[in-house]
Short mmCIF file of C-alpha atoms in Angstrom, two decimals:
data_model
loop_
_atom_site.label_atom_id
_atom_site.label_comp_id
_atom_site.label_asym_id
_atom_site.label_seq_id
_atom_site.Cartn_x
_atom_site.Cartn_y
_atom_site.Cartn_z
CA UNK A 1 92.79 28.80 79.65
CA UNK A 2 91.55 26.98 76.85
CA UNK A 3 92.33 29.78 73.72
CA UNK A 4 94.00 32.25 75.73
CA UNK A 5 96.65 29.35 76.25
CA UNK A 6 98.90 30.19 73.53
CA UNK A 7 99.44 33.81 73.80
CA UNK A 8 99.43 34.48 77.64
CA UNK A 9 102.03 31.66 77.82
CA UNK A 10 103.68 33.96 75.01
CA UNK A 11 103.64 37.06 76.85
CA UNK A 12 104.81 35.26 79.86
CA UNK A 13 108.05 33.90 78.51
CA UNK A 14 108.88 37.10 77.25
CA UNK A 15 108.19 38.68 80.29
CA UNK A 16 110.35 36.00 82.24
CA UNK A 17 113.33 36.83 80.05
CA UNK A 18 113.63 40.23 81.09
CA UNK A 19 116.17 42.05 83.11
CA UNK A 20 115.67 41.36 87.02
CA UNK A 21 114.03 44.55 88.45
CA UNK A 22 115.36 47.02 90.76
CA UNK A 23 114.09 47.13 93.78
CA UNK A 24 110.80 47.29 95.03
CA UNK A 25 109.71 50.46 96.87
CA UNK A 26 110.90 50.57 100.91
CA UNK A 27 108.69 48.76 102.95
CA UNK A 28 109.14 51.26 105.66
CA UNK A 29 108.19 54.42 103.11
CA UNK A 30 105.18 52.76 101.83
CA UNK A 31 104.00 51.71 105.74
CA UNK A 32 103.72 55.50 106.44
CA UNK A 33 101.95 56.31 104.00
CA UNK A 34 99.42 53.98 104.56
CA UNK A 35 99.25 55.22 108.12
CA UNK A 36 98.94 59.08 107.18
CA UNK A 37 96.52 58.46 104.66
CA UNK A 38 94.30 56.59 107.56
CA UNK A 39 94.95 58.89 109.82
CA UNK A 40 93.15 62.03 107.10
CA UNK A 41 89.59 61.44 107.35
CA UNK A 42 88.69 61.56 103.85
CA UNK A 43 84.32 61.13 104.61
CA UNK A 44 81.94 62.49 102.94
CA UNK A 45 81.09 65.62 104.21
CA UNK A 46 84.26 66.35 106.09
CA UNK A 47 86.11 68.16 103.00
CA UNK A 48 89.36 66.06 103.49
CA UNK A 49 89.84 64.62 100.37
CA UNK A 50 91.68 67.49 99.04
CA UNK A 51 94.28 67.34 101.98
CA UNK A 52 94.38 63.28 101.38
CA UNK A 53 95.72 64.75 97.51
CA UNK A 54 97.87 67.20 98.61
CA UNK A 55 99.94 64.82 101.10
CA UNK A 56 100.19 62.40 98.31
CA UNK A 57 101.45 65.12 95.80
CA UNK A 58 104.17 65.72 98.40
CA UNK A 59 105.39 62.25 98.57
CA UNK A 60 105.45 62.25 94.99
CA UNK A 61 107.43 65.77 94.41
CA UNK A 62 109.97 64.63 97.16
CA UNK A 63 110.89 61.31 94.80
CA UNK A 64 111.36 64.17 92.17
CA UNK A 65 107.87 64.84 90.34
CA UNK A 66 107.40 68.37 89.29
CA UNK A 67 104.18 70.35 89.95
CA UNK A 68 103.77 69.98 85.92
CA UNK A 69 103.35 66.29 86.47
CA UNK A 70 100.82 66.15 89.44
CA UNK A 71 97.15 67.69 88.90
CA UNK A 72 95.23 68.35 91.93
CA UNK A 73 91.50 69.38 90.99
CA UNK A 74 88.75 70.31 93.19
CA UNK A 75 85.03 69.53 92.52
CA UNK A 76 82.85 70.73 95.77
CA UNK A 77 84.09 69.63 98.58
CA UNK A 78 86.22 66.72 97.12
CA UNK A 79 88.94 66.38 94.24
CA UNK A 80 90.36 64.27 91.93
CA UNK A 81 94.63 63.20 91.85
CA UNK A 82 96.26 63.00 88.68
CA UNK A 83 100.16 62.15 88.46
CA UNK A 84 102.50 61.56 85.24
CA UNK A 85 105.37 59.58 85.04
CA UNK A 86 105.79 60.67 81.68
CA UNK A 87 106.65 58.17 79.01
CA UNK A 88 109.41 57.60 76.23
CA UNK A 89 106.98 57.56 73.30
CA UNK A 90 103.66 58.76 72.18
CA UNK A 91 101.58 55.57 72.78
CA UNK A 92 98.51 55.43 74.79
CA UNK A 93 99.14 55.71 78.70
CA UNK A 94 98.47 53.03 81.05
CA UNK A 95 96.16 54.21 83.81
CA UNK A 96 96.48 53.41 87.75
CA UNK A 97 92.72 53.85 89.78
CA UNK A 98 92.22 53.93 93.20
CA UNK A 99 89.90 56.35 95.38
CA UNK A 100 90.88 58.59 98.41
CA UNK A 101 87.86 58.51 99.77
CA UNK A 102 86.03 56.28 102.75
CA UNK A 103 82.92 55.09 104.38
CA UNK A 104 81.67 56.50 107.54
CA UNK A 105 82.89 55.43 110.79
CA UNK A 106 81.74 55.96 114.47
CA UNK A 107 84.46 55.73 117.24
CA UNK A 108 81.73 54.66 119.85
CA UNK A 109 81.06 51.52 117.81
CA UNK A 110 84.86 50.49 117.34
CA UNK A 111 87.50 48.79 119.38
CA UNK A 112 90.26 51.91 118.22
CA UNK A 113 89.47 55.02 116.70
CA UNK A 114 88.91 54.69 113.33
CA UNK A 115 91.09 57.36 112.10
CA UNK A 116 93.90 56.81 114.45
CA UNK A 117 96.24 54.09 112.70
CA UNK A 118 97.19 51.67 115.19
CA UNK A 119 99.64 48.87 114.87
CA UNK A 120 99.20 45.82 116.58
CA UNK A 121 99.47 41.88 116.62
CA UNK A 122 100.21 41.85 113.01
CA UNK A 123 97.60 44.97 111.75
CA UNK A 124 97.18 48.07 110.57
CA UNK A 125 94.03 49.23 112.13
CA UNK A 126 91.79 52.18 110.84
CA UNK A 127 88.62 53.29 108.56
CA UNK A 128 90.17 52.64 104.98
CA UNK A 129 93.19 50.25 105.54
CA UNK A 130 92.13 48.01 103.59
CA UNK A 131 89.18 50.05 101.13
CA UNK A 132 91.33 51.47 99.53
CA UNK A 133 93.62 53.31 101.17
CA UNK A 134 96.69 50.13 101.30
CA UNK A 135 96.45 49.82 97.96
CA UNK A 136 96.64 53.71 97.29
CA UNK A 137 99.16 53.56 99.38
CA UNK A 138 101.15 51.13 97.98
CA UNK A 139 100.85 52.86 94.31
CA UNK A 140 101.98 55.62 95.13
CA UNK A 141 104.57 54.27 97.00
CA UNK A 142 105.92 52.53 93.64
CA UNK A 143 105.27 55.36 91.35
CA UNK A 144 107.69 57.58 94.01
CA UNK A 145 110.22 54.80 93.44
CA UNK A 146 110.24 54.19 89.77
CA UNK A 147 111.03 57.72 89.79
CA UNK A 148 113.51 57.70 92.22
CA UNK A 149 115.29 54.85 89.75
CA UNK A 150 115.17 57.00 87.00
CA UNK A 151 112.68 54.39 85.48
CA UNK A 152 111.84 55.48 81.78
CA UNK A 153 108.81 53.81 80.66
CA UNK A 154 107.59 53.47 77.25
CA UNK A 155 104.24 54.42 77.55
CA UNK A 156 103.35 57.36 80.36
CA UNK A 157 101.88 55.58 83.63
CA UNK A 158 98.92 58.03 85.03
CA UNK A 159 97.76 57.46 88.89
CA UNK A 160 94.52 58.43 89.13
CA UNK A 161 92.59 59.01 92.19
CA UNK A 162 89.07 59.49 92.68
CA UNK A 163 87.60 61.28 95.88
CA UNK A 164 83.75 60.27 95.89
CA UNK A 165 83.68 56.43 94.64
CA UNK A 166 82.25 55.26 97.76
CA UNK A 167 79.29 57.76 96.96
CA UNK A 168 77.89 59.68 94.11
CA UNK A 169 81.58 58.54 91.68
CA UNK A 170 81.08 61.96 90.40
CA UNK A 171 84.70 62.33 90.25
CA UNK A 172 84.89 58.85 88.96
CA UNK A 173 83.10 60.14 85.52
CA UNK A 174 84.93 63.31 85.17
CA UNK A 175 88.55 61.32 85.22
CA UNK A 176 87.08 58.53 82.99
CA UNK A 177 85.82 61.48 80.85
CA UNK A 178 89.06 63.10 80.54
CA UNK A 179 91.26 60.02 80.37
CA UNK A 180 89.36 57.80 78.12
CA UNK A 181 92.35 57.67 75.90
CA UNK A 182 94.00 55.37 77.94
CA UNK A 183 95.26 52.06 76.86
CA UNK A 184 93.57 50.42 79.81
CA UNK A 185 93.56 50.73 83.39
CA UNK A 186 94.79 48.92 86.30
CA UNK A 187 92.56 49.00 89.50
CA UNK A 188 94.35 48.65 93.01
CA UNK A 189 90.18 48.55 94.37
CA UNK A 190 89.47 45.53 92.66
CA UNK A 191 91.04 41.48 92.49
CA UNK A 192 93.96 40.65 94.90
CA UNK A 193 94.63 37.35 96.56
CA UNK A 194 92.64 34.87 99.29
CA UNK A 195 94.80 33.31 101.94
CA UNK A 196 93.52 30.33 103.69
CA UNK A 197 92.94 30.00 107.22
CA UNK A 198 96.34 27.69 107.21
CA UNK A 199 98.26 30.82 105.92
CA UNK A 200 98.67 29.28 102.76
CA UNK A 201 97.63 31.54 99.47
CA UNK A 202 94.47 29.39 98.06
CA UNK A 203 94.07 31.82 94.32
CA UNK A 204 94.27 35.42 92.90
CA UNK A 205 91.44 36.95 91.68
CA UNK A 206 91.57 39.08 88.94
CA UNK A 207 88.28 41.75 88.19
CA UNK A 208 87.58 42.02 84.37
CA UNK A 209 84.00 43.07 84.46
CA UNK A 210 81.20 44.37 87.19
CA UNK A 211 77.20 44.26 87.03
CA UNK A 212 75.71 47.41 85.92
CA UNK A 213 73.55 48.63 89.41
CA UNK A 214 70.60 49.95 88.21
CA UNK A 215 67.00 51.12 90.12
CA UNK A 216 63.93 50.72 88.48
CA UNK A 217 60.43 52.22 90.01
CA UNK A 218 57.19 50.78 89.66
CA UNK A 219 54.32 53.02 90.08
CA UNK A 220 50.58 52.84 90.41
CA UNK A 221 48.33 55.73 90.78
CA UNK A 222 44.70 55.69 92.05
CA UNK A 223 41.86 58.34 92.41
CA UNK A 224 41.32 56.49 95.69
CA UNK A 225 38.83 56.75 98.26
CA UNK A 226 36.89 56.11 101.57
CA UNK A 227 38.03 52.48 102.76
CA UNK A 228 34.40 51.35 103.05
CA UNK A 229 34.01 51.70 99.35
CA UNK A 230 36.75 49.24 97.39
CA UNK A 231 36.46 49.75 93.83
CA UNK A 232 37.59 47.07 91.38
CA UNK A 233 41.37 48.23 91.19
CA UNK A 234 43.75 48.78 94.36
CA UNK A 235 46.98 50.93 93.96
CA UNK A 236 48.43 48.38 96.59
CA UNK A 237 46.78 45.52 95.48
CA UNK A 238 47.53 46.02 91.80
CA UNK A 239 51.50 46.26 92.48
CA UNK A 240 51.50 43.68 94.59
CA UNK A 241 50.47 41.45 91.55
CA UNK A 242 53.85 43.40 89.70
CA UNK A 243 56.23 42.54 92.74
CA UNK A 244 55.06 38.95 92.75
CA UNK A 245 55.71 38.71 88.92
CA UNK A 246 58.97 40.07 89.24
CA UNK A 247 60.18 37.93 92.47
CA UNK A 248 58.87 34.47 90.09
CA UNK A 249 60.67 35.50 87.46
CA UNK A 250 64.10 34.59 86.30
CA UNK A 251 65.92 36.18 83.59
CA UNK A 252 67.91 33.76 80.72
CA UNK A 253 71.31 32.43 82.06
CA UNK A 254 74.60 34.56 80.02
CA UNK A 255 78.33 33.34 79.80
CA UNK A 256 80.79 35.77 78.67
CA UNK A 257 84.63 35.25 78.75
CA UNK A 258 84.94 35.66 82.21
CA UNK A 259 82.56 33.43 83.68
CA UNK A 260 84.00 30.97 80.91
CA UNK A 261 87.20 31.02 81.59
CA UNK A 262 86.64 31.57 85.45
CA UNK A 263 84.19 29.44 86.31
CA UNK A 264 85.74 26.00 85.83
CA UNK A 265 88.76 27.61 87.90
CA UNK A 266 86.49 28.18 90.58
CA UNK A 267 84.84 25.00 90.42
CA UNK A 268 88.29 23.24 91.10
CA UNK A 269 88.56 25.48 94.34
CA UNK A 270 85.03 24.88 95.87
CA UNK A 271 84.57 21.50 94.21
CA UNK A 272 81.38 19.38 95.81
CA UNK A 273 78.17 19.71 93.79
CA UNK A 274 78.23 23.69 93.33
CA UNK A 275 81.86 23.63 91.72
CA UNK A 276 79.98 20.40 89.42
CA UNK A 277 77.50 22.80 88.23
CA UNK A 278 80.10 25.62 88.06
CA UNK A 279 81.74 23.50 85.19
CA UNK A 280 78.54 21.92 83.81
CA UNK A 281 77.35 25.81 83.46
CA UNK A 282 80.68 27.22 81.82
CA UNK A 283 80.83 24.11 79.27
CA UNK A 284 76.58 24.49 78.56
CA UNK A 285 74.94 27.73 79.63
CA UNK A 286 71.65 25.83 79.08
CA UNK A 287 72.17 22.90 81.46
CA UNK A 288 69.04 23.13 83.23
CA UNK A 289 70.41 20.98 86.26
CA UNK A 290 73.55 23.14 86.85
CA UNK A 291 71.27 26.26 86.26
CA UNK A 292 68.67 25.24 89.20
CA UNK A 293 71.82 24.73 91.71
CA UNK A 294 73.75 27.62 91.01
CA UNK A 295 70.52 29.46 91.20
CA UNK A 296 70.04 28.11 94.62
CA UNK A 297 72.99 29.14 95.81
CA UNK A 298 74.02 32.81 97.03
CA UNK A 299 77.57 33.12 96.44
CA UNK A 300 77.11 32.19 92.87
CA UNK A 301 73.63 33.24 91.65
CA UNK A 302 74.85 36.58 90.20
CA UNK A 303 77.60 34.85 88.33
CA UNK A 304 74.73 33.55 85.52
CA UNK A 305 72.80 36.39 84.26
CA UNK A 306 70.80 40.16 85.06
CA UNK A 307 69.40 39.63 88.54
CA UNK A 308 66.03 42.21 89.81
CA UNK A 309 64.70 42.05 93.22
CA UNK A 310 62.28 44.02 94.93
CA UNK A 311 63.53 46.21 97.88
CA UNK A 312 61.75 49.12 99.13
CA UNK A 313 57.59 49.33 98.96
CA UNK A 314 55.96 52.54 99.81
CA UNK A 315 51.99 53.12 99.39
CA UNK A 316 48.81 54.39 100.64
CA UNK A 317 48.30 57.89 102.99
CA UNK A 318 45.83 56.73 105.83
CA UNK A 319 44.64 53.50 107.40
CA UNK A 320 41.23 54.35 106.34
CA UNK A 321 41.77 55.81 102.70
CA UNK A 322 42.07 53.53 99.45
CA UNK A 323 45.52 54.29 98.41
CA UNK A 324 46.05 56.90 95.84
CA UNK A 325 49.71 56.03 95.13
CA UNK A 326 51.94 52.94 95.79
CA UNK A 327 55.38 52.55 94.29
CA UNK A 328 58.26 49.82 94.84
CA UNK A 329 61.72 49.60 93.90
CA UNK A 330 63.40 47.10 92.05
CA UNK A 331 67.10 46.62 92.50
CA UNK A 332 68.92 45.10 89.00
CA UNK A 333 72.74 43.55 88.75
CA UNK A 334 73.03 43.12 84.94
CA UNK A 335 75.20 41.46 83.08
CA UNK A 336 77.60 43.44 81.42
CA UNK A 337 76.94 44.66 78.31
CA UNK A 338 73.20 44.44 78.26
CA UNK A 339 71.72 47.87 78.05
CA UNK A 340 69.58 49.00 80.94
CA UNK A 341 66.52 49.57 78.59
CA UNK A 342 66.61 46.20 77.47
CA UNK A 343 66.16 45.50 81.14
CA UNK A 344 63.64 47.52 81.74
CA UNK A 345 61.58 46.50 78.76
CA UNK A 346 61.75 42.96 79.63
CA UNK A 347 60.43 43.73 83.41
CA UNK A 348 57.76 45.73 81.53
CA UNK A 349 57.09 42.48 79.63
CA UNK A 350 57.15 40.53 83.07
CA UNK A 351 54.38 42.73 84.56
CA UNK A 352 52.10 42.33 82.12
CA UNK A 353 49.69 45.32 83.43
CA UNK A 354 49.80 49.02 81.45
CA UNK A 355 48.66 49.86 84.76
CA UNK A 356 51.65 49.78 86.45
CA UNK A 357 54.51 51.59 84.89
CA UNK A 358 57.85 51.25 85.47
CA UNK A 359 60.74 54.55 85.60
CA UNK A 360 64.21 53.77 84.35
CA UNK A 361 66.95 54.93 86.26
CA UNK A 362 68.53 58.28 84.88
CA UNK A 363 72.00 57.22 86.44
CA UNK A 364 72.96 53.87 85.53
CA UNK A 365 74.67 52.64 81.76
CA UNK A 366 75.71 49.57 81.12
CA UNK A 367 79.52 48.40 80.51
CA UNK A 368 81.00 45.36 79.12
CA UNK A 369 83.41 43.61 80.71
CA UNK A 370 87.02 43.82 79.74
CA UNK A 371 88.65 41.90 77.25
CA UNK A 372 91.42 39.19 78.94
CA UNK A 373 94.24 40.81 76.93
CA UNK A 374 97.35 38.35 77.04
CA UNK A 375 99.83 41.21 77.85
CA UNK A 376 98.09 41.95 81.23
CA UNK A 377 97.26 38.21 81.99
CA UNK A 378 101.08 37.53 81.49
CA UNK A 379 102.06 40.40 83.78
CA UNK A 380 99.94 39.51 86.78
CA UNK A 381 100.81 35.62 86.14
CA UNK A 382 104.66 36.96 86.66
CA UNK A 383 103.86 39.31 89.56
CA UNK A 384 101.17 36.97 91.76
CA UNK A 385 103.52 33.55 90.71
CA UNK A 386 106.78 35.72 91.92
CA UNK A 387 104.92 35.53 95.79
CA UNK A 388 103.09 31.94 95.22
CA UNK A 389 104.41 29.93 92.55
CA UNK A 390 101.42 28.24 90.40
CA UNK A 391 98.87 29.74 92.47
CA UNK A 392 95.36 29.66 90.27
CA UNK A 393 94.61 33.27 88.48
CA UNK A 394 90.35 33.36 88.54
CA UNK A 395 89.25 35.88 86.09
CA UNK A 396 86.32 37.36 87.69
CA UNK A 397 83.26 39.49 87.41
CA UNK A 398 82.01 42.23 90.29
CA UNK A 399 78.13 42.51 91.50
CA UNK A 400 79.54 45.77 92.89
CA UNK A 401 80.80 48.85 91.34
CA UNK A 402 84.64 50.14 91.16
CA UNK A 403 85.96 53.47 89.45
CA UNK A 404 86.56 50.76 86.94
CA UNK A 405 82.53 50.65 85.87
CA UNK A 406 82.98 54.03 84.56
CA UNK A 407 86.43 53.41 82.68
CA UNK A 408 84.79 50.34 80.61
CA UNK A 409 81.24 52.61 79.59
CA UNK A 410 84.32 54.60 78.24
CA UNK A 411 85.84 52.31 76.40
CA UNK A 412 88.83 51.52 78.59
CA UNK A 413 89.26 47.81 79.28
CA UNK A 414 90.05 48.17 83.41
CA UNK A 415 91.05 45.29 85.22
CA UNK A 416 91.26 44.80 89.42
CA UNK A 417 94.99 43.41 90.21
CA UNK A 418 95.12 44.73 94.23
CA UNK A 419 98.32 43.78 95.73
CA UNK A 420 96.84 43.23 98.80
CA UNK A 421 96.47 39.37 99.86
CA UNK A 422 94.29 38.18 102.98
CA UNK A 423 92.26 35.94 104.97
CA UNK A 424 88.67 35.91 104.57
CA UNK A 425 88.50 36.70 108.10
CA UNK A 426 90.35 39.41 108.41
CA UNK A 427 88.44 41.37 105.53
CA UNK A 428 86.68 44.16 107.40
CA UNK A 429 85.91 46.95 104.90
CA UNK A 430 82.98 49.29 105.19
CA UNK A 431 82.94 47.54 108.82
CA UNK A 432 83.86 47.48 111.84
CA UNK A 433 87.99 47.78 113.49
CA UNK A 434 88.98 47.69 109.25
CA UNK A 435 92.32 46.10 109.32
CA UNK A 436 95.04 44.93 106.54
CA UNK A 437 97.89 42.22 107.60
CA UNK A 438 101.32 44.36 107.92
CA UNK A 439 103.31 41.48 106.26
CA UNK A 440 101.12 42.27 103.10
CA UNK A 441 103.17 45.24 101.88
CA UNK A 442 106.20 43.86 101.34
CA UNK A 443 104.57 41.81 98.71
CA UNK A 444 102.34 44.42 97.19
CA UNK A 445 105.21 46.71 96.45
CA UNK A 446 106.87 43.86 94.71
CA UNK A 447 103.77 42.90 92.45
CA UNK A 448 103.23 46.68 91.65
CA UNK A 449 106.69 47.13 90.79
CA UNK A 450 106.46 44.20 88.56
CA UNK A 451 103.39 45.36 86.96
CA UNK A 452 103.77 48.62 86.46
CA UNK A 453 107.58 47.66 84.95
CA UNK A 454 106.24 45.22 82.56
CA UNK A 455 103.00 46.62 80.80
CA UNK A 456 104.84 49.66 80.37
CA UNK A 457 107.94 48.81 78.32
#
């Protein structure tokens, strides 16, 4: 990985020559909690969460936590999960994230009910399985049996559970508040591997960085009128010119260390004339040929740079009035670690017309991505090569948002290393009959384990 080279394969030779683990947590033990975490509809609006917290505090207190080392708090109708396996020394903790909570499902629209686990041909089946509750699961699972071991890690390992990430992530900011001390964080919502259709692992993806989200509102006000009289200006008319603007324009290709180091990775998977452009782009961000075709193609377009779309319009109060007010929404992924202003500014730029002004969005700050620290590159090189020997490791960056997001605006480099590995068919979250592969957790425990064993000495 061109300068990374020297010290991951460091760190991994010194993590090769340590003692052989003890065993992962039981397969069994961790399959149970995945179902009775399904089975607790933790929705928004149902007040579940807090039960979700208190089961997992009891799995954790039989292994031997004390109530000292688990902190359950409530915030409305949700809660965050904090639990300590305290450490040997006073260096910065390590941080585990996950969230408790779900999206909405409708039994009449699914094959099972959602929050009845079921177990069939090969699945867990239920709302969560795979976002994020396996994962959860499988933490927690690990953290009961590293204390069960009598495991004595250097620096204190912290799981952290959110309960509204799939909504408002209010939680989200209050444990990234509290905990921005950490020495980073590892994400069980983000990363994990692809399995091809031939069963065969194809490459581990591991999340260093996500797209700030960010809405922007365009506004233009009129003292309108009676239809039969047009003045020179139209509300509708004059933001139509802005949206038009916008959906021309393109903002200046970016590279960071992610898309560098990922890209050509990538390229070698998909290979053709996108993975040509892939490594044309990562070696020259100013290649105007690999630009144009990564541009032009979906899965890849938000890889190069701040994307802004337009995506709801609302204007005008009767068919027969000139419109007094018309507004629009525009929908920006930015690259991380430009500031939203700077985004904003630039659209304002784009528009061209003092006319039509456009209202940040009070909500959204920018993060950078995380640093590719050797230590954890090593560690998940040990854990994912430990399932599927040389399998490729794709440093990668998000369009979506994690609890990570907030961890990075505080300064905590967070990185997505799921245990979970699956087809590309059988990925089903936020829709319908979610599912996770049963021979997956077997594997997870044993990359947590390894993880959690490693970055903590």
């Amino acid at each position: 990985m061109r300068n990374l080279t020297a010290p991951i394969a460091l760190a991994a030779a010194l993590l090769a020559a340590a003692p052989v683990h003890a065993k992962p947590a039981d397969t069994d033990a961790a399959k149970k909690i995945l179902k009775d975490s399904i089975a607790i509809p933790t929705v928004m609006g149902r007040g579940k969460v807090p039960e979700l917290a208190a089961y997992y505090a009891s799995v954790l207190k039989a292994a031997g936590y004390t109530d000292a080392d688990i902190e359950i708090t409530p915030m409305g109708e949700t809660a965050t999960f904090a639990a300590t396996l305290q450490g040997t020394t006073k260096q910065k903790p390590i941080v585990l994230l996950g969230h408790m909570d779900v999206v909405e499902a409708d039994p009449k629209d699914w094959t099972r009910d959602p929050f009845v686990p079921v177990e069939e041909n090969g699945y867990i089946f239920g709302r969560g399985s795979e976002d994020n509750k396996f994962d959860v699961s499988m933490m927690v699972a690990t953290m009961a049996q590293l204390k069960k071991d009598g495991f004595k890690p250097k620096r204190s390992i912290i799981l952290l559970l959110s309960g509204d990430e799939e909504t408002s992530m209010t939680t989200t900011r209050a444990l990234a508040a509290k905990y921005k001390n950490a020495e980073f964080a590892l994400n069980g919502d983000g990363g994990g591997g692809l399995i091809g259709e031939d069963g065969k692992p194809k490459y581990y993806g591991l999340q260093a960085g996500e797209k700030t989200y960010a809405d922007f509102t365009l506004e233009v006000t009129n003292p309108g009128g009676h239809s039969s009289r047009p003045g020179a200006v139209n509300a509708i008319a004059e933001l139509s010119e802005a949206l038009a603007r916008i959906g021309a324009y393109r903002f200046t290709p970016q590279q960071n260390e992610l898309t560098k180091v990922g890209m050509p990775i990538v390229a070698d998977q998909v290979g053709g004339d996108i993975g040509a452009a892939l490594k044309a782009f990562a070696a020259n961000p100013s290649d105007a040929k690999a630009i144009a075709a990564i541009r032009a193609d979906p899965e890849y377009v938000g890889q190069i740079g701040t994307t802004c779309v337009p995506t709801l319009v609302k204007g005008g109060h009767a068919e027969n009035a000139l419109p007094q007010r018309a507004t629009a929404n525009i929908n920006c992924r930015i690259f991380p670690g430009v500031p939203v202003e700077e985004v904003r500014a630039e659209l304002v730029k784009v528009i061209g017309d003092p006319g039509v002004t456009v209202n940040p969005d009070p909500d959204a700050s920018a993060s950078d991505a995380s640093p590719l620290r050797a230590d954890v590159m090593a560690a998940v090189a040990k854990a994912v090569h430990a399932r599927a020997p040389g399998l490729p490791i794709i440093p990668s960056m998000s369009a979506g948002a994690t609890d990570s997001y907030h961890f990075r605006i505080q300064g905590v480099p967070s990185y997505g290393v799921a245990g979970l590995f699956s087809k590309a068919s059988d990925s089903y979250a936020h829709g319908l009959n979610e599912r996770v592969p049963v021979d997956a957790i077997a594997p997870a425990l044993a990359h947590w384990d390894s993880l959690l064993r490693d970055l903590s000495k």
